Structures are given as structure tokens and as C-alpha cells.
Amino acid sequence: MLFGITWDTSNGDLAFALSILPILLRGMLVTIQATIAGFAIAMVLGLVFAVLKSVPLKIVSWPAIVITEFFRDTPLLVQLFFLYYVLADYNIILPAFATGALALGVQYSAYMAEVYRAGIEAVARGQREAARALDLSASRTFTHIILPQAVPRVVPALGNYLVSIMKDVPVLSVVTVLEMLGVARIIGDQTFNYLVPLSMVGGLYLIMTLVASALVRFVDAKLPKRGLPFK
Amino acid sequence: MSEPIIKFEKVVKSYGNYRVLNDLDFEVARGEKVTIIGPSGSGKSTVLRILMTLEKINGGVVSVGNEPLWHEKGPNGLIPAREAHLRKMRKQLGMVFQQFNLFPHMTVLRNLTEAPMSVLGLSKQDARERAEELLQLVGLSDQAQKFPNQLSGGQQQRVGIARALAMRPKVMLFDEPTSALDPELVGEVLNVIAKLAEEHDLTMLLVTHEMRFAREVSDRVCFFDQGNIKEQGTPDELFTNPREERTRAFLKAVLEG
């Protein structure tokens, strides 16, 4: 029994599968929530890092470069343990889910910073020159000229990371987040039937990633290629 | 000639070992229409780009309206200009680019109102009125709600001109405004520039390969070669009776090409 739902182990695999489906769907909901939370953090933090890295002042850009390099070159699991166990020693105690979402967000922000940066650099130089000739401020140029043109270009690459984050969520089970794979393993441990729940996890993952990819393609198709419009 | 609004004194600009501008001395009087011609790599566009603060200088002094552009007054003479000074100085200049450089994600109207609103602090209503006046001037009143990629190259460049004018600059810089256009679209852009030259007391600095046009609109033509002015004079002097062999060779090549 898990989440108050009991499973049926005596009427064959199909009945067993049907009985654990609601439990796995609970786990799937957590997986989706962690994906969305991690992706949202990574999108915002990634943009912040991309901006900091492009600041001409080395005192600003260097720390950003070092930090993102550290995030990219250390395993997600190390970052996760660090946030969960080490911070607790300093009385910073985060709930397991928040820790997991933060670890995902932080790790992927380092990747996404590079994507943003490529998108920002791909905006034609003439756009910056026109903005400068019109005397627009640096921040206005970034928010109203560069970014709206960069965003449509980076959506496909950012979308790939959405799928990657989704596939990394099972790592969070080591800090007791009850996402889908963790749930399936508990079911397996208790029923000695691993084949059915793990196969179902594989299938459900496939559906999730296909839906996520379709969503990204949909958003990509909807965004005007010339840039986000300004009223 | 009245007092100069633009003054280059011994200006040097180099890229690595290559000197684009070589101790250039150059003046433009208030209201004067000056055309710069010359072979590519002679530094013509660099003069405009330096004025628009898109390129730094490596030596000498550039002044706009009697105030140094790339320097400001420090306790012990001139020091390199800071961004605040550049922003103040830049407001006097407007630029039209060879590749138009319109903002593709904004409508024509928004292209024209963006800077007046965010830089000059105009209200939406005032910026809009100013934009509509300018669109009328360039003959594009009915295109305000279109995006740049829905316009022809000639129309885009006319928007580019209107966008620069919306900031009410004292000096307009035209950097090969028709070089990227199909031949049949050149005329409509030149007509707008000619109208501006006739009807406004704007100071205009134009880099172009359109010799006939240069002859019609300019008060003075400067022939640039190897980072300096090789020869200058009224259009009649320079085009009909060039003194320098180099000028003659260039004009021959351009006019017969």
C-alpha cells in the first residue's frame, strides 16, 4: 500500500498494473512538478548568469564564469547531497522537494546560460548599433531590443533541456522525493515484482517526454521568428 | 562659412597596424550638406561611425558643437569620455545605416516611437504624433502598423530615415543609405534625402556611391583616399575639374563602371 492505495497481486500482471497505475500517476505528478520547478529556476537563473558573464567588468563576469563552470562540471548528485546534507549542518533546512528543484535548477542554469549567450550574440550587431545611435540605455537595449529577438532563437535549445531535466528527476529520489521511479521501486521492493512497475515507468516517461517535446515545438511554432512583439 | 558644428583635428583611427584615418583634419559647418566619396577602405564610413560613437578614436580630437565628443574636460585637460558624456553628445546626431537596422520585432510606428519615449521621455501620444508626421514626410503614412520585413528595402530605408529624425538630431549621418537596395528602389530613398536637404537646415553628412545625387544635393564633396581627404570642393569643381590624378582615376572608374 502506498498513498493509501492498495495493489492487487493475486489476479495476474494486468490487474496488478491497473492497481498500481494511480500510485505511479501520483509519482508522475511529483516528477512533473519537479521538472517545471527546476526548469523555471534554470530559465531565470540561466538568464541572470548569461547577463553577468557578458558584463565587461571582470569583477562581475569572472565569478559568474567560475560558478557556472563549477555547476556544469560537478555531478548533479554531488550538488544535491551538498544542498541537502551540508546546508542542514548550518541550520539551513530545505524540504526535500525544494532541495531537488533547486539542485536541478542550479545545474541546468549553467547550461542554459550558454544557450542564452549564444542567442544573445546571434542578434545582429547592427541592432546594437542602431540602439546606440538612438541613444537607448544599455538596459533598455537589452530588454527591448536584444532579448525579444534572442528568445525565439533559443526556445528549441531550452526545450531540449526541459526533457533532460525531466529525465534527471529520478536522482531526487535519493533525498526522499517520491517521484515516479522512486515510487515504482518501493512497489517492487514490497511486491517482489519489479518488471511491471519499472516497465510502466518507462512507458509513462516516454509519454511525458513526447508531450514535452510536442509542447516545445508548439511554443516554437507560435513565437514570431522576428522577435517577441512590443506594443 | 559659419562656425563648424563638426571638427576633426589630427584624428587617428587604426585597426591593429592598419590606419583607417591618418591625422584627419575635417570640418563641417552648421547646415552644410557634405558628401564623402572614395574607394572602399578609405575611411569614409569610419568618419560617420566615429561621430555616432560606434567606433573609438586612437588619437586627435573630434568636436561636435564646439564640445569634444570622445573626451571630456578633466582637472588637467581632456580625459577620455565616459558613457554619460557620450549619451549627452549622441543626442545631437542621427544615423541612417546601409543595412537599415530597423528593429524587426517592432512595427514601423513602434520603431519610430521607441527612442523618443524611452530616451527623450515623450508621452505615447506625443511620440505617436511625431512619428506620424515623419511617416508622412517619407511617404509611408499607410505603413505604420506593418513590420519591417513586410516592406520593400526602399520603404525600410525611409523608415530608417524617419526613425533617426524622430530624435530631432542637429546632424544627420547617412552611411551608404542606398548601397543595399535594388537599383529600382534607390530613387525613392534619394528623393527623401534630397527633400530633407532642401527643406531643413539640418547638417548632413553623406557617404555614397551615387555620384549624380552627390552632385545635386551637396554643398561640398570630399574625396577620401588612404585615411585622409585627398581633395575637396564644390560638386562642380570636384566632378568636372578634379585637380588630383587619384581623384580623376576614381571618378573615371566609378562613372564608367
Coordinates of C-alpha atoms in Angstrom, one line a residue:
Chain A
M1 CA 0.0 0.0 0.0
L2 CA 1.2 3.5 -0.9
F3 CA -0.6 6.8 -0.7
G4 CA -3.5 4.9 0.8
I5 CA -3.9 2.9 -2.4
T6 CA -3.6 -0.9 -2.2
W7 CA -2.3 -3.1 -5.0
D8 CA -3.8 -6.3 -6.4
T9 CA -1.1 -9.0 -6.6
S10 CA -3.3 -12.1 -7.0
N11 CA -5.1 -11.6 -10.3
G12 CA -2.3 -11.5 -12.8
D13 CA 0.0 -8.8 -14.2
L14 CA -2.7 -6.7 -15.9
A15 CA -4.8 -6.4 -12.7
F16 CA -1.6 -5.6 -10.8
A17 CA -0.6 -2.9 -13.4
L18 CA -4.0 -1.3 -13.2
S19 CA -4.0 -1.3 -9.4
I20 CA -0.6 0.5 -9.2
L21 CA -1.3 2.9 -12.0
P22 CA -2.9 5.5 -9.7
I23 CA 0.1 5.3 -7.4
L24 CA 2.5 5.8 -10.3
L25 CA 0.5 8.7 -11.5
R26 CA 0.9 10.3 -8.1
G27 CA 4.6 9.9 -8.5
M28 CA 4.4 11.2 -12.1
L29 CA 2.7 14.3 -10.8
V30 CA 5.7 14.9 -8.5
T31 CA 8.1 14.3 -11.4
I32 CA 6.2 16.9 -13.5
Q33 CA 6.2 19.4 -10.6
A34 CA 9.9 19.0 -10.0
T35 CA 10.6 19.3 -13.8
I36 CA 8.6 22.5 -14.0
A37 CA 10.1 24.0 -10.8
G38 CA 13.6 23.1 -11.9
F39 CA 13.1 24.4 -15.4
A40 CA 11.6 27.7 -14.1
I41 CA 14.6 28.2 -11.8
A42 CA 17.0 27.3 -14.6
M43 CA 15.4 29.7 -17.1
V44 CA 15.6 32.7 -14.7
L45 CA 19.0 31.9 -13.2
G46 CA 20.4 31.0 -16.6
L47 CA 19.5 34.3 -17.9
V48 CA 21.0 36.1 -14.9
F49 CA 24.2 34.2 -15.4
A50 CA 24.2 34.9 -19.1
V51 CA 23.9 38.6 -18.4
L52 CA 26.6 38.6 -15.7
K53 CA 29.0 36.7 -17.9
S54 CA 28.6 39.2 -20.6
V55 CA 29.3 42.3 -18.4
P56 CA 32.6 43.9 -19.5
L57 CA 33.7 44.3 -15.9
K58 CA 35.9 41.3 -15.0
I59 CA 35.0 41.6 -11.3
V60 CA 31.4 40.8 -12.3
S61 CA 31.9 38.3 -15.2
W62 CA 34.6 36.2 -13.6
P63 CA 32.6 35.0 -10.5
A64 CA 29.7 34.1 -12.9
I65 CA 32.1 32.2 -15.2
V66 CA 33.6 30.3 -12.2
I67 CA 30.3 29.5 -10.6
T68 CA 28.6 28.2 -13.8
E69 CA 31.7 26.2 -14.7
F70 CA 31.5 24.6 -11.2
F71 CA 27.8 23.8 -11.7
R72 CA 28.4 22.3 -15.1
D73 CA 31.5 20.2 -14.2
T74 CA 30.2 18.6 -11.0
P75 CA 27.6 15.8 -10.8
L76 CA 24.0 16.6 -10.0
L77 CA 24.1 14.1 -7.2
V78 CA 27.0 15.9 -5.5
Q79 CA 25.2 19.2 -5.7
L80 CA 22.0 17.6 -4.4
F81 CA 23.8 16.0 -1.4
F82 CA 25.6 19.2 -0.7
L83 CA 22.3 21.2 -0.6
Y84 CA 20.5 18.5 1.4
Y85 CA 23.1 17.5 4.0
V86 CA 25.7 20.2 4.2
L87 CA 23.3 23.1 4.4
A88 CA 21.5 21.3 7.2
D89 CA 24.6 21.4 9.3
Y90 CA 24.4 25.2 9.1
N91 CA 20.7 25.1 10.1
I92 CA 19.5 25.8 6.5
I93 CA 17.0 23.1 6.2
L94 CA 15.1 22.9 3.0
P95 CA 12.3 20.5 2.3
A96 CA 13.3 17.6 0.0
F97 CA 11.3 18.7 -2.9
A98 CA 12.6 22.3 -2.8
T99 CA 16.2 21.0 -2.5
G100 CA 15.7 18.8 -5.5
A101 CA 14.1 21.5 -7.6
L102 CA 16.9 23.9 -6.6
A103 CA 19.6 21.4 -7.5
L104 CA 18.1 20.8 -10.9
G105 CA 17.6 24.5 -11.5
V106 CA 21.1 25.4 -10.5
Q107 CA 22.8 22.7 -12.5
Y108 CA 20.8 23.4 -15.6
S109 CA 21.0 27.2 -15.3
A110 CA 24.7 26.8 -16.1
Y111 CA 23.9 25.0 -19.3
M112 CA 21.1 27.4 -20.2
A113 CA 23.4 30.4 -19.6
E114 CA 25.4 29.3 -22.6
V115 CA 22.3 28.9 -24.7
Y116 CA 21.1 32.4 -23.8
R117 CA 24.5 33.7 -24.5
A118 CA 24.6 32.1 -28.0
G119 CA 21.1 33.5 -28.7
I120 CA 22.1 37.0 -27.5
E121 CA 25.3 37.0 -29.5
A122 CA 23.4 35.8 -32.6
V123 CA 21.3 39.1 -32.7
A124 CA 22.8 41.1 -35.5
R125 CA 25.4 43.7 -34.5
G126 CA 23.5 46.3 -36.4
Q127 CA 20.7 46.1 -33.9
R128 CA 23.1 47.2 -31.1
E129 CA 24.5 49.9 -33.2
A130 CA 21.0 51.2 -34.1
A131 CA 20.1 51.2 -30.5
R132 CA 23.3 53.1 -29.6
A133 CA 22.7 55.6 -32.4
L134 CA 19.2 56.2 -30.9
D135 CA 20.8 56.7 -27.5
L136 CA 18.9 53.9 -25.9
S137 CA 20.3 52.9 -22.5
A138 CA 22.2 49.7 -22.1
S139 CA 19.4 48.1 -20.1
R140 CA 16.7 49.3 -22.4
T141 CA 18.7 47.9 -25.4
F142 CA 18.9 44.5 -23.7
T143 CA 15.3 44.2 -22.5
H144 CA 13.6 45.8 -25.5
I145 CA 15.9 45.1 -28.5
I146 CA 18.2 42.2 -27.9
L147 CA 16.3 39.8 -25.6
P148 CA 13.0 39.8 -27.6
Q149 CA 15.0 38.8 -30.7
A150 CA 17.1 36.3 -28.8
V151 CA 14.3 34.4 -27.1
P152 CA 12.7 32.8 -30.2
R153 CA 16.1 31.6 -31.3
V154 CA 16.9 29.8 -28.0
V155 CA 13.5 28.1 -27.5
P156 CA 14.3 24.8 -29.2
A157 CA 17.6 24.5 -27.3
L158 CA 15.9 25.4 -24.0
G159 CA 13.2 22.9 -24.8
N160 CA 15.8 20.1 -25.1
Y161 CA 16.9 20.9 -21.5
L162 CA 13.2 20.6 -20.4
V163 CA 13.3 17.0 -21.5
S164 CA 16.8 16.5 -19.9
I165 CA 15.6 17.9 -16.6
M166 CA 12.6 15.6 -16.7
K167 CA 14.9 12.6 -17.2
D168 CA 17.1 13.7 -14.3
V169 CA 14.3 13.9 -11.8
P170 CA 14.7 10.3 -10.6
V171 CA 18.0 11.4 -9.0
L172 CA 15.9 13.3 -6.5
S173 CA 14.7 10.0 -5.0
V174 CA 18.0 9.8 -3.1
V175 CA 16.9 12.7 -1.0
T176 CA 13.5 11.1 -0.4
V177 CA 11.5 12.9 -3.0
L178 CA 8.7 10.5 -4.0
E179 CA 8.9 10.9 -7.8
M180 CA 7.8 8.2 -10.2
L181 CA 10.8 6.0 -10.3
G182 CA 11.2 6.0 -6.5
V183 CA 7.5 5.1 -6.2
A184 CA 8.0 2.2 -8.7
R185 CA 11.0 0.9 -6.7
I186 CA 9.0 0.9 -3.4
I187 CA 6.3 -1.0 -5.1
G188 CA 8.9 -3.5 -6.5
D189 CA 10.5 -3.8 -3.1
Q190 CA 7.2 -4.7 -1.4
T191 CA 5.7 -7.0 -4.1
F192 CA 8.9 -8.5 -5.4
N193 CA 7.6 -7.6 -8.9
Y194 CA 9.9 -5.1 -10.5
L195 CA 9.1 -5.8 -14.1
V196 CA 5.6 -4.4 -14.2
P197 CA 6.2 -1.1 -12.3
L198 CA 9.5 -0.4 -14.0
S199 CA 8.1 -1.1 -17.4
M200 CA 5.2 1.2 -16.7
V201 CA 7.7 3.9 -15.6
G202 CA 9.5 3.6 -18.9
G203 CA 6.2 3.9 -20.8
L204 CA 5.0 6.8 -18.8
Y205 CA 8.3 8.6 -19.2
L206 CA 8.1 8.1 -22.9
I207 CA 4.7 9.7 -23.0
M208 CA 5.9 12.6 -20.8
T209 CA 8.9 13.4 -22.9
L210 CA 6.9 13.1 -26.2
V211 CA 4.3 15.5 -24.8
A212 CA 7.1 17.9 -23.5
S213 CA 8.8 17.8 -26.9
A214 CA 5.5 18.5 -28.7
L215 CA 4.9 21.4 -26.3
V216 CA 8.3 22.9 -27.1
R217 CA 7.6 22.5 -30.8
F218 CA 4.2 24.2 -30.4
V219 CA 5.7 27.1 -28.5
D220 CA 8.5 27.4 -31.0
A221 CA 6.0 27.5 -33.9
K222 CA 3.8 30.1 -32.1
L223 CA 6.6 32.6 -31.4
P224 CA 7.2 35.1 -34.2
K225 CA 10.7 34.5 -35.6
R226 CA 11.4 38.2 -35.9
G227 CA 11.2 38.5 -32.1
L228 CA 8.6 38.9 -29.4
P229 CA 6.4 41.8 -30.3
F230 CA 6.2 45.0 -28.3
K231 CA 3.0 47.0 -28.1
Chain B
M1 CA 31.3 79.7 -43.7
S2 CA 29.8 79.8 -40.2
E3 CA 31.3 78.1 -37.2
P4 CA 31.9 74.4 -37.6
I5 CA 29.4 72.0 -36.0
I6 CA 31.8 69.1 -36.6
K7 CA 35.5 69.3 -36.3
F8 CA 38.1 66.5 -36.6
E9 CA 41.6 67.6 -35.5
K10 CA 44.5 65.2 -36.3
V11 CA 42.2 62.2 -35.8
V12 CA 43.8 58.8 -36.0
K13 CA 41.9 55.5 -36.1
S14 CA 43.6 52.2 -36.6
Y15 CA 42.8 48.6 -36.6
G16 CA 45.9 46.8 -35.4
N17 CA 48.6 48.1 -37.8
Y18 CA 46.2 49.4 -40.3
R19 CA 45.5 53.1 -40.2
V20 CA 42.0 53.8 -41.3
L21 CA 42.2 57.5 -40.6
N22 CA 45.5 59.2 -40.8
D23 CA 45.8 62.5 -39.0
L24 CA 42.5 63.6 -40.4
D25 CA 41.5 67.3 -40.3
F26 CA 37.9 67.8 -41.4
E27 CA 35.2 70.4 -40.7
V28 CA 31.6 70.7 -41.4
A29 CA 29.7 73.9 -41.0
R30 CA 26.3 74.2 -39.4
G31 CA 23.6 73.4 -42.0
E32 CA 26.2 72.3 -44.6
K33 CA 25.5 69.2 -46.7
V34 CA 28.7 67.3 -47.2
T35 CA 29.2 64.2 -49.3
I36 CA 32.1 61.9 -48.8
I37 CA 33.2 59.7 -51.7
G38 CA 36.2 57.4 -52.1
P39 CA 37.3 53.9 -52.6
S40 CA 36.4 51.2 -50.0
G41 CA 38.8 51.1 -47.1
S42 CA 39.5 54.8 -47.4
G43 CA 37.9 55.6 -44.1
K44 CA 34.6 57.2 -45.3
S45 CA 32.2 55.2 -43.2
T46 CA 34.7 55.3 -40.2
V47 CA 34.2 59.1 -40.1
L48 CA 30.4 58.6 -39.6
R49 CA 30.9 55.7 -37.2
I50 CA 33.2 57.8 -35.0
L51 CA 30.7 60.6 -34.9
M52 CA 27.9 58.2 -34.0
T53 CA 30.2 56.9 -31.2
L54 CA 30.2 53.4 -32.7
E55 CA 34.0 53.5 -33.1
K56 CA 36.6 54.9 -30.7
I57 CA 39.4 57.1 -31.9
N58 CA 43.1 56.4 -31.3
G59 CA 44.3 59.9 -31.4
G60 CA 43.3 63.5 -32.0
V61 CA 40.1 65.3 -31.0
V62 CA 36.7 65.2 -32.5
S63 CA 34.3 68.0 -31.6
V64 CA 30.6 68.3 -32.1
G65 CA 29.1 71.8 -31.5
N66 CA 32.4 73.0 -30.1
E67 CA 32.5 70.3 -27.4
P68 CA 34.9 67.3 -27.6
L69 CA 33.0 64.1 -28.4
W70 CA 35.4 61.4 -27.3
H71 CA 36.8 63.5 -24.4
E72 CA 35.5 65.5 -21.5
K73 CA 37.2 68.2 -19.5
G74 CA 39.1 66.8 -16.5
P75 CA 41.0 68.8 -13.9
N76 CA 44.2 68.6 -16.0
G77 CA 42.9 68.8 -19.6
L78 CA 40.9 66.4 -21.6
I79 CA 40.2 62.9 -20.4
P80 CA 38.5 60.0 -22.2
A81 CA 34.7 60.5 -22.3
R82 CA 32.6 58.4 -20.0
E83 CA 29.3 56.9 -21.1
A84 CA 27.2 59.7 -19.6
H85 CA 29.1 62.3 -21.7
L86 CA 28.7 60.1 -24.8
R87 CA 25.0 59.8 -24.2
K88 CA 24.6 63.5 -24.0
M89 CA 26.7 64.2 -27.1
R90 CA 25.0 61.4 -29.1
K91 CA 21.6 63.1 -28.9
Q92 CA 22.8 65.7 -31.4
L93 CA 23.4 63.1 -34.1
G94 CA 21.2 60.7 -36.0
M95 CA 22.4 57.9 -38.3
V96 CA 21.0 56.0 -41.3
F97 CA 22.6 52.6 -41.9
Q98 CA 23.4 50.8 -45.0
Q99 CA 21.6 47.7 -43.8
F100 CA 18.7 49.8 -42.3
N101 CA 19.0 48.1 -38.9
L102 CA 15.3 48.5 -38.1
F103 CA 14.0 46.6 -35.1
P104 CA 12.4 43.6 -36.8
H105 CA 10.1 42.8 -33.8
M106 CA 8.5 46.2 -33.7
T107 CA 6.0 47.7 -36.0
V108 CA 7.1 50.7 -38.1
L109 CA 5.3 53.0 -35.7
R110 CA 7.0 51.4 -32.7
N111 CA 10.4 51.7 -34.4
L112 CA 9.8 55.4 -34.5
T113 CA 8.4 55.9 -31.0
E114 CA 10.7 53.6 -29.0
A115 CA 13.6 56.1 -28.6
P116 CA 11.6 59.3 -28.3
M117 CA 9.6 57.7 -25.5
S118 CA 12.4 55.9 -23.6
V119 CA 15.2 58.4 -24.2
L120 CA 13.5 61.8 -24.6
G121 CA 10.6 61.0 -22.3
L122 CA 7.9 61.9 -24.7
S123 CA 4.4 60.7 -23.9
K124 CA 2.9 58.0 -26.0
Q125 CA 0.6 60.5 -27.6
D126 CA 3.3 63.0 -28.5
A127 CA 5.7 60.3 -29.8
R128 CA 2.9 59.0 -31.9
E129 CA 2.1 62.4 -33.4
R130 CA 5.8 63.0 -34.1
A131 CA 6.1 59.6 -35.8
E132 CA 3.0 60.1 -37.9
E133 CA 4.4 63.5 -39.1
L134 CA 7.6 61.8 -40.1
L135 CA 5.9 58.9 -41.8
Q136 CA 4.1 61.5 -43.9
L137 CA 7.4 63.2 -44.7
V138 CA 8.9 59.9 -46.0
G139 CA 5.6 59.0 -47.7
L140 CA 4.8 55.9 -45.6
S141 CA 1.7 57.1 -43.6
D142 CA -0.2 53.9 -44.5
Q143 CA 2.5 51.5 -43.4
A144 CA 2.6 52.4 -39.7
Q145 CA 1.3 49.1 -38.4
K146 CA 3.4 46.9 -40.6
F147 CA 6.6 45.1 -39.6
P148 CA 9.9 45.9 -41.3
N149 CA 10.0 42.5 -43.2
Q150 CA 6.7 43.3 -44.8
L151 CA 8.2 46.4 -46.5
S152 CA 10.4 46.7 -49.5
G153 CA 14.1 47.7 -49.0
G154 CA 13.4 51.3 -50.1
Q155 CA 10.5 51.6 -47.7
Q156 CA 12.6 50.1 -44.9
Q157 CA 15.3 52.7 -45.5
R158 CA 12.7 55.5 -45.5
V159 CA 11.6 54.2 -42.1
G160 CA 15.2 54.2 -41.1
I161 CA 15.5 57.9 -42.0
A162 CA 12.3 58.7 -40.2
R163 CA 13.4 56.8 -37.1
A164 CA 16.7 58.8 -36.9
L165 CA 14.8 62.1 -37.5
A166 CA 12.4 61.3 -34.6
M167 CA 15.2 62.1 -32.2
R168 CA 15.4 65.7 -33.7
P169 CA 19.2 65.5 -34.4
K170 CA 21.2 68.5 -35.4
V171 CA 23.4 66.4 -37.7
M172 CA 22.2 63.5 -39.9
L173 CA 24.7 60.9 -40.9
F174 CA 23.9 58.7 -43.9
D175 CA 26.2 55.7 -44.3
E176 CA 25.8 54.4 -47.8
P177 CA 22.0 54.6 -47.5
T178 CA 21.2 53.1 -50.9
S179 CA 24.0 50.6 -51.3
A180 CA 21.9 47.6 -50.1
L181 CA 19.0 48.5 -52.3
D182 CA 17.8 47.1 -55.6
P183 CA 18.5 49.7 -58.3
E184 CA 14.9 50.5 -58.9
L185 CA 14.4 51.4 -55.2
V186 CA 17.3 53.8 -54.9
G187 CA 15.4 56.7 -56.3
E188 CA 12.7 56.8 -53.6
V189 CA 15.3 56.9 -50.9
L190 CA 17.4 59.6 -52.6
N191 CA 14.2 61.7 -53.1
V192 CA 13.5 61.7 -49.4
I193 CA 17.1 62.7 -48.6
A194 CA 17.0 65.4 -51.3
K195 CA 13.8 66.8 -49.8
L196 CA 15.4 66.8 -46.4
A197 CA 18.4 68.7 -47.7
E198 CA 16.2 71.3 -49.4
E199 CA 13.6 71.9 -46.7
H200 CA 15.6 71.6 -43.5
D201 CA 18.6 73.4 -42.1
L202 CA 19.9 70.0 -40.9
T203 CA 23.6 69.5 -41.2
M204 CA 24.1 66.4 -43.4
L205 CA 27.0 64.1 -43.9
L206 CA 26.5 61.5 -46.5
V207 CA 28.7 58.6 -47.6
T208 CA 27.6 57.4 -51.0
H209 CA 28.5 56.0 -54.4
E210 CA 25.6 57.8 -56.1
M211 CA 27.7 60.5 -57.8
R212 CA 24.9 62.2 -59.7
F213 CA 23.0 62.5 -56.4
A214 CA 26.1 63.8 -54.6
R215 CA 26.4 66.5 -57.2
E216 CA 22.8 67.6 -56.8
V217 CA 22.4 67.8 -53.1
S218 CA 25.8 68.6 -51.6
D219 CA 27.4 71.9 -50.9
R220 CA 30.8 70.2 -50.7
V221 CA 32.2 66.9 -51.8
C222 CA 35.2 65.3 -50.1
F223 CA 37.2 62.7 -51.8
F224 CA 38.8 60.3 -49.3
D225 CA 41.8 58.2 -50.0
Q226 CA 44.1 56.3 -47.6
G227 CA 42.5 57.7 -44.5
N228 CA 42.6 61.3 -45.4
I229 CA 40.9 63.9 -47.6
K230 CA 42.7 63.9 -50.9
E231 CA 40.7 66.6 -52.5
Q232 CA 37.6 68.6 -51.7
G233 CA 35.5 71.3 -53.2
T234 CA 32.1 72.2 -54.6
P235 CA 30.5 69.4 -56.6
D236 CA 31.2 71.3 -59.8
E237 CA 34.9 71.8 -59.0
L238 CA 35.4 68.2 -58.0
F239 CA 33.4 66.4 -60.6
T240 CA 34.2 68.5 -63.6
N241 CA 37.6 69.6 -62.9
P242 CA 39.4 67.4 -60.3
R243 CA 43.0 68.5 -59.6
E244 CA 44.4 65.3 -58.3
E245 CA 45.3 62.4 -60.5
R246 CA 43.9 59.9 -57.9
T247 CA 40.5 61.7 -57.9
R248 CA 40.3 61.6 -61.7
A249 CA 41.1 57.9 -61.7
F250 CA 38.5 57.2 -59.1
L251 CA 35.8 59.2 -60.8
K252 CA 36.6 57.6 -64.1
A253 CA 36.3 54.1 -62.6
V254 CA 33.0 54.9 -60.8
L255 CA 31.3 56.8 -63.6
E256 CA 32.2 54.3 -66.3
G257 CA 31.6 51.3 -64.1

